[in-house]
Short mmCIF file of N, CA, C and O in Angstrom, two decimals:
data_model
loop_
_atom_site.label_atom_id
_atom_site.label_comp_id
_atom_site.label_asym_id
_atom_site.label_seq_id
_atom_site.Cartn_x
_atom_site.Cartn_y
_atom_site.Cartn_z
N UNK P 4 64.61 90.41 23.57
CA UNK P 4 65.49 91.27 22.81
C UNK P 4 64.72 91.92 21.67
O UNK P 4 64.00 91.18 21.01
N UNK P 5 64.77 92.76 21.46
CA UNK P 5 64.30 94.18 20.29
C UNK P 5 65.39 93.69 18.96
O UNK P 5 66.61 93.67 19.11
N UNK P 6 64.94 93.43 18.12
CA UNK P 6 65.46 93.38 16.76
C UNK P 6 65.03 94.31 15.84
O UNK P 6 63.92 94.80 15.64
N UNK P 7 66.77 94.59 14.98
CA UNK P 7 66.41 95.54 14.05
C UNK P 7 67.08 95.47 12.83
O UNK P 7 67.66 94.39 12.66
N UNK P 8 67.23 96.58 11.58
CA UNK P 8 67.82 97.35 10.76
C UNK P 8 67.99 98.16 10.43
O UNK P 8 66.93 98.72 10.14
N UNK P 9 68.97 98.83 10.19
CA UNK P 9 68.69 100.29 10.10
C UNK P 9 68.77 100.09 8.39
O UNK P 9 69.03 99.07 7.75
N UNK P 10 68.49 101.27 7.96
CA UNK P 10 68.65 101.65 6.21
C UNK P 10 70.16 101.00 5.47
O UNK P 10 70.18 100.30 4.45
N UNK P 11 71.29 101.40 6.18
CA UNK P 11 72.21 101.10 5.64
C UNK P 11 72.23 99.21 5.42
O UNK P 11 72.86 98.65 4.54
N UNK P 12 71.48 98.60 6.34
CA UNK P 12 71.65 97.09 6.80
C UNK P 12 72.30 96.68 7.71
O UNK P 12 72.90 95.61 7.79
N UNK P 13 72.22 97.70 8.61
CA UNK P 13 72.97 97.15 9.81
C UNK P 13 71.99 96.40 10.90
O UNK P 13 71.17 97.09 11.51
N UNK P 14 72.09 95.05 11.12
CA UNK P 14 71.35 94.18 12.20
C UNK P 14 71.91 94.46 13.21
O UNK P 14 73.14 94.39 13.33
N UNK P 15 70.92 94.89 14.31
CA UNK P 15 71.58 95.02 15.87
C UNK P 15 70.24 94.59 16.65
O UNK P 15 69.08 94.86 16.33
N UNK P 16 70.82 93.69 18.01
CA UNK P 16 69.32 93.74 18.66
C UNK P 16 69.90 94.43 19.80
O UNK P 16 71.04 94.87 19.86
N UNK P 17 69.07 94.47 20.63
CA UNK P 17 69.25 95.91 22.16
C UNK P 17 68.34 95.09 23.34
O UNK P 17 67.47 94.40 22.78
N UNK P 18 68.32 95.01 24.54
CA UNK P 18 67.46 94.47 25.53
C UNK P 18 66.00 95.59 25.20
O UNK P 18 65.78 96.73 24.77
N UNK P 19 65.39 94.60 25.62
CA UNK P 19 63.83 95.08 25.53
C UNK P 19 63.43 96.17 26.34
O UNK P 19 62.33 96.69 26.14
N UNK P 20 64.30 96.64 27.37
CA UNK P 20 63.96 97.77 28.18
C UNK P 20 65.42 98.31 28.49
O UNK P 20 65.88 98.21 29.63
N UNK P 21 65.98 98.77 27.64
CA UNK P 21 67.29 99.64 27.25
C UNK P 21 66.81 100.70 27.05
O UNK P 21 67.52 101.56 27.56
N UNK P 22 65.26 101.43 26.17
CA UNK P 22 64.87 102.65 26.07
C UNK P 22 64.24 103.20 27.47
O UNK P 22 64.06 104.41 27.62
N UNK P 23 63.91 102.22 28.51
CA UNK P 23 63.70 102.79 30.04
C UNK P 23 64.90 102.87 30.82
O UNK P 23 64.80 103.40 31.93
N UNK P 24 66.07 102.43 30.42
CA UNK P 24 67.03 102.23 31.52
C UNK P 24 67.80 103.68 32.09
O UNK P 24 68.79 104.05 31.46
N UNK P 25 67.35 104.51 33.26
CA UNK P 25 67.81 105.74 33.49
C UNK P 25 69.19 106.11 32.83
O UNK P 25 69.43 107.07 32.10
N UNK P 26 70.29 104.81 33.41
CA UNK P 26 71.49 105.37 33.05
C UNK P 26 71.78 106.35 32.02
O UNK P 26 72.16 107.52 31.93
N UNK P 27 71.23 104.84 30.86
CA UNK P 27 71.16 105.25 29.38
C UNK P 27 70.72 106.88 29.18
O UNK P 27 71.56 107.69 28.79
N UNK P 28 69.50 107.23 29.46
CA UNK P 28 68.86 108.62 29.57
C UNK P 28 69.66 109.30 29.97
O UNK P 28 69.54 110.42 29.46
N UNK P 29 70.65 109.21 30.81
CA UNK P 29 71.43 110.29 31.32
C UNK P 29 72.59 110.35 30.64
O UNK P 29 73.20 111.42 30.60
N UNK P 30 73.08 109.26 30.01
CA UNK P 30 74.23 109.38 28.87
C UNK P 30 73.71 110.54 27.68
O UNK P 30 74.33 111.39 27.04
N UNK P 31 72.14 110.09 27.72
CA UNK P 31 71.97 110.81 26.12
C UNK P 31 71.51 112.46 26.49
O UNK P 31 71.39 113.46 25.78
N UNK P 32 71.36 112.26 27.66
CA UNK P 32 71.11 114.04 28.43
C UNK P 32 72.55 114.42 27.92
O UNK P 32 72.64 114.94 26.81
N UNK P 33 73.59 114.21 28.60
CA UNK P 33 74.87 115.11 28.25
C UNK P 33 75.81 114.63 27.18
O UNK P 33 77.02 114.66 27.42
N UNK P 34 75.25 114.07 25.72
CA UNK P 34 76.03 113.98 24.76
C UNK P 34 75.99 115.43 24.15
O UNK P 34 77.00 115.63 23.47
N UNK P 35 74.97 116.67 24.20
CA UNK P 35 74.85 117.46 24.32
C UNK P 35 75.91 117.99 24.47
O UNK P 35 76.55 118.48 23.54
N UNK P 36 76.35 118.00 25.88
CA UNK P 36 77.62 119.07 26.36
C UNK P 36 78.77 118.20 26.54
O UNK P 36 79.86 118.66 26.90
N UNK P 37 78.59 116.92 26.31
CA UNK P 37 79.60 116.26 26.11
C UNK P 37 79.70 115.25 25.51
O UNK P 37 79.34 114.14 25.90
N UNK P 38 80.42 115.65 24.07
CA UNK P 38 80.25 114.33 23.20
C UNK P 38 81.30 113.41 23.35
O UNK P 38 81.35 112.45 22.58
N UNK P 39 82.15 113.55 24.24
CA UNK P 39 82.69 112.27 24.46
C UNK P 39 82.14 111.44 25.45
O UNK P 39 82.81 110.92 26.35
N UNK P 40 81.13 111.34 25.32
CA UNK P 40 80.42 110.45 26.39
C UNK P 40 79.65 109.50 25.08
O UNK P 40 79.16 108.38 25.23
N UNK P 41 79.68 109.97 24.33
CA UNK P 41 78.83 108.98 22.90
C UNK P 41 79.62 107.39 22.87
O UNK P 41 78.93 106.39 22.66
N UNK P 42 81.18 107.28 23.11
CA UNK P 42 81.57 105.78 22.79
C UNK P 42 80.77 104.88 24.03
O UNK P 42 80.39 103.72 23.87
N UNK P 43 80.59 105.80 25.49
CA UNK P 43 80.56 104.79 26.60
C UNK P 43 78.90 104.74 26.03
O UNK P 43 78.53 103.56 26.07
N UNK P 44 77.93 105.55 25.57
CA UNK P 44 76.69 105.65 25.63
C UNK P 44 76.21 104.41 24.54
O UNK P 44 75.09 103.90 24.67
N UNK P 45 76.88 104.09 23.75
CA UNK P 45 76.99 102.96 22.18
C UNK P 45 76.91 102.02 23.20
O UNK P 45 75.86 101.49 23.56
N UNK P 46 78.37 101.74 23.82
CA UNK P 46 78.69 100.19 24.60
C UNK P 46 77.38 100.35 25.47
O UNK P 46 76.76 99.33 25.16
N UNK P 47 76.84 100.82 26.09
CA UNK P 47 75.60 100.67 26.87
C UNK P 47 74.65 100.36 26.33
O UNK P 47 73.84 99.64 26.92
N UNK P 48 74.42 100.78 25.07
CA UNK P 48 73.04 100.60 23.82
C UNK P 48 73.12 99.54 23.41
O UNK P 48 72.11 98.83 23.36
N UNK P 49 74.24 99.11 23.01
CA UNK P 49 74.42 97.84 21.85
C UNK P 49 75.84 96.95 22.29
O UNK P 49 76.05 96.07 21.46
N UNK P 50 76.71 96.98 23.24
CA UNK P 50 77.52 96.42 23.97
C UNK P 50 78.59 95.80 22.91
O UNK P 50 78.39 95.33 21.80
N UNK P 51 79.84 95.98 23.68
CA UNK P 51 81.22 96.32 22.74
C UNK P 51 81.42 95.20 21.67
O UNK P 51 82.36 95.35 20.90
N UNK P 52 80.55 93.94 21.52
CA UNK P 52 80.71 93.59 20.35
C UNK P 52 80.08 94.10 18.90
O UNK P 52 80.83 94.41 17.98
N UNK P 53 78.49 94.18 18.78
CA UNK P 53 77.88 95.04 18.60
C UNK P 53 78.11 96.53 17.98
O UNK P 53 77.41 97.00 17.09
N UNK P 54 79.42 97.34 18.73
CA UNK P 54 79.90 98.41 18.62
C UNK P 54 81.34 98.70 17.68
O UNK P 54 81.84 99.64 17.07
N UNK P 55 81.64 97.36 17.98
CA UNK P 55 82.41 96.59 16.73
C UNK P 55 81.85 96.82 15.63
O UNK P 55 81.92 97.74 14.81
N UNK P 56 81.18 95.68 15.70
CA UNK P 56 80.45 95.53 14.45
C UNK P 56 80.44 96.40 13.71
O UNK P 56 81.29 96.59 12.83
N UNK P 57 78.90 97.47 14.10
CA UNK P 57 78.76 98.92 13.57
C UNK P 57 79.47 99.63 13.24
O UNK P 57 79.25 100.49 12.38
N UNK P 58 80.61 99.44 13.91
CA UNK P 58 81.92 100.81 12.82
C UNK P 58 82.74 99.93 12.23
O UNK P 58 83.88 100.37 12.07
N UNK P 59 82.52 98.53 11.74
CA UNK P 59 83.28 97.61 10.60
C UNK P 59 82.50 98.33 9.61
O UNK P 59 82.99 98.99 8.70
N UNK P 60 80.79 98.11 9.92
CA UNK P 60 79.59 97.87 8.61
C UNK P 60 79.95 99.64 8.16
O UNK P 60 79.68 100.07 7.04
N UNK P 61 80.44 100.31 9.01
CA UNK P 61 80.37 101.99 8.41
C UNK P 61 81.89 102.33 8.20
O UNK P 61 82.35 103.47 8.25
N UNK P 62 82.65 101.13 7.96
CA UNK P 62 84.55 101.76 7.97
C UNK P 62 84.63 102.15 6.70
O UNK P 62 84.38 101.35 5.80
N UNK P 63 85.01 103.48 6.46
CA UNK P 63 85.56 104.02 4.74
C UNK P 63 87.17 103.13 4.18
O UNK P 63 88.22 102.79 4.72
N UNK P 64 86.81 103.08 3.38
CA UNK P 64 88.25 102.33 2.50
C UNK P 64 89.50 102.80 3.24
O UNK P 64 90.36 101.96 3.46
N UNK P 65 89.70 104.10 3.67
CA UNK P 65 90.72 104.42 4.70
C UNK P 65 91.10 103.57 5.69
O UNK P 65 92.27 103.36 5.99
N UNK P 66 89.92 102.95 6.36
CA UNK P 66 90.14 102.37 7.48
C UNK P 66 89.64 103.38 8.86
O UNK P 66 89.79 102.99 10.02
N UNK P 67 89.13 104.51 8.56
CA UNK P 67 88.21 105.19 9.60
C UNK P 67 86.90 104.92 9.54
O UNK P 67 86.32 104.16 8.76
N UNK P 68 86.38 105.71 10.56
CA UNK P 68 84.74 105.21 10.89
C UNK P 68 84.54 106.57 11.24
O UNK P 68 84.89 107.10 12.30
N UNK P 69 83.67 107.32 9.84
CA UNK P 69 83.15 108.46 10.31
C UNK P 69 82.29 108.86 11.21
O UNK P 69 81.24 108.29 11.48
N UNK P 70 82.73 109.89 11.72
CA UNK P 70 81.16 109.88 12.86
C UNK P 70 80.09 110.78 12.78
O UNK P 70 79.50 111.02 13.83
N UNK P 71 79.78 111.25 11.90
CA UNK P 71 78.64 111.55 10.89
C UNK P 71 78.03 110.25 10.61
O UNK P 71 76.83 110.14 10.87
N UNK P 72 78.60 109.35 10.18
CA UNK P 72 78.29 107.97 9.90
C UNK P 72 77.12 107.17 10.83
O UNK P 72 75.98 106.72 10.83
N UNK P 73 78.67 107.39 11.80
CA UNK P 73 77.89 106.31 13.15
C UNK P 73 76.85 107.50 13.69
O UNK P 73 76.03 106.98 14.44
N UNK P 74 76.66 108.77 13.56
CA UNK P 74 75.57 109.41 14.43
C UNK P 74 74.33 108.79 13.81
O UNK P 74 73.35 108.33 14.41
N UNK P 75 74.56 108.88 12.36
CA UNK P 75 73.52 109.08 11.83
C UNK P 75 72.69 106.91 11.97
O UNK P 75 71.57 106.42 11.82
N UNK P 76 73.69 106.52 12.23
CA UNK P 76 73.08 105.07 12.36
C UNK P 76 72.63 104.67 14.14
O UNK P 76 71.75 103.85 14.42
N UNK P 77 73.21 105.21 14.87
CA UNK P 77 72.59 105.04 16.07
C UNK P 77 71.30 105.82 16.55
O UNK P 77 70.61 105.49 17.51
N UNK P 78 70.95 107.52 15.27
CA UNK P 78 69.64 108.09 15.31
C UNK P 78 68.61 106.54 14.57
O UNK P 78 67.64 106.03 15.13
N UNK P 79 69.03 106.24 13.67
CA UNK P 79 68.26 105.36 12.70
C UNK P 79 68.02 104.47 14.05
O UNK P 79 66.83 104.52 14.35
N UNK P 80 68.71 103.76 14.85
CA UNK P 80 68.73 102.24 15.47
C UNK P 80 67.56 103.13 16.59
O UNK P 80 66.58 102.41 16.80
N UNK P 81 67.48 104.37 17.25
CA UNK P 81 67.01 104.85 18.13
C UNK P 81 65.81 105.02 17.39
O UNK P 81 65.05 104.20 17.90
N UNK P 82 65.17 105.65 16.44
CA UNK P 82 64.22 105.90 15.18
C UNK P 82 63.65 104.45 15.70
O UNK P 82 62.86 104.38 16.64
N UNK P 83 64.10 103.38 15.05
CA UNK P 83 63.50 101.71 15.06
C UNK P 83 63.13 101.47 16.04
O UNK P 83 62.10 100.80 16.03
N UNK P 84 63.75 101.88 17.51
CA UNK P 84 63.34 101.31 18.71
C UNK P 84 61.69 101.97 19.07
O UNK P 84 60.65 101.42 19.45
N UNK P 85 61.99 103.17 18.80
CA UNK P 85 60.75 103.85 18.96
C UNK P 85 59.36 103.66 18.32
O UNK P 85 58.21 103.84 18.73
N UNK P 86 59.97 103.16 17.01
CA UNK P 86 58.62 102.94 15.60
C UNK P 86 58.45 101.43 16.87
O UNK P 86 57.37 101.31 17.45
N UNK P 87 59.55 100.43 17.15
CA UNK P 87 58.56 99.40 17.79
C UNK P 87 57.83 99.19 19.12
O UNK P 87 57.10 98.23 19.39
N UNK P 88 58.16 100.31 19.99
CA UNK P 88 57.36 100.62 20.80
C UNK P 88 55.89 101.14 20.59
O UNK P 88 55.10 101.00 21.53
N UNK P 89 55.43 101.77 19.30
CA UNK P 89 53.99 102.11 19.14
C UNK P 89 53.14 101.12 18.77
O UNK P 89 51.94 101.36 18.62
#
C-alpha cells in the first residue's frame, strides 16, 4: 500500500499499482467530458470508506463538501502518488 498526506492533512493510502490500473486511466480520460464520472473514479482511487472520510476532513460548517475542495485534494493525493513513484 502507497501512503500519504496531502497539505490539508488528509491520510489516505491507495494499492501500490492503482496508478497502472487501466480502468482507473479511463475514468480519468473522461472526467474531462464527463464530470460525473469523478464520484465512481474517487471510490476506485481510495474506496468508499476512504471517500468518506475525505469529504468529512473537507465538510464546510454547512454540512457540504465543496468540490473545488475535493478536486483540489485528489490533484494533491495524485501529485503524492507521483512524487513517490520517482
Amino acid at each position: 500500500m502507497a501512503k500519504g498526506k496531502t497539505e490539508t492533512g488528509f491520510k489516505f493510502e491507495v494499492n501500490d499499482n492503482i496508478a497502472e490500473d487501466y480502468e482507473l486511466i479511463e475514468m480519468i480520460a473522461e472526467v474531462d467530458e464527463n464530470p460525473l464520472v469523478t464520484p465512481k473514479l474517487l471510490n476506485k482511487l481510495l474506496g468508499t470508506e476512504q471517500v468518506k472520510a475525505l469529504k468529512d476532513h473537507i465538510r464546510e460548517e454547512d454540512g457540504t463538501v465543496n468540490v473545488y475542495k475535493m478536486l483540489a485534494e485528489v490533484k494533491a493525493i495524485f501529485d503524492s502518488l507521483s512524487e513517490s513513484k520517482k
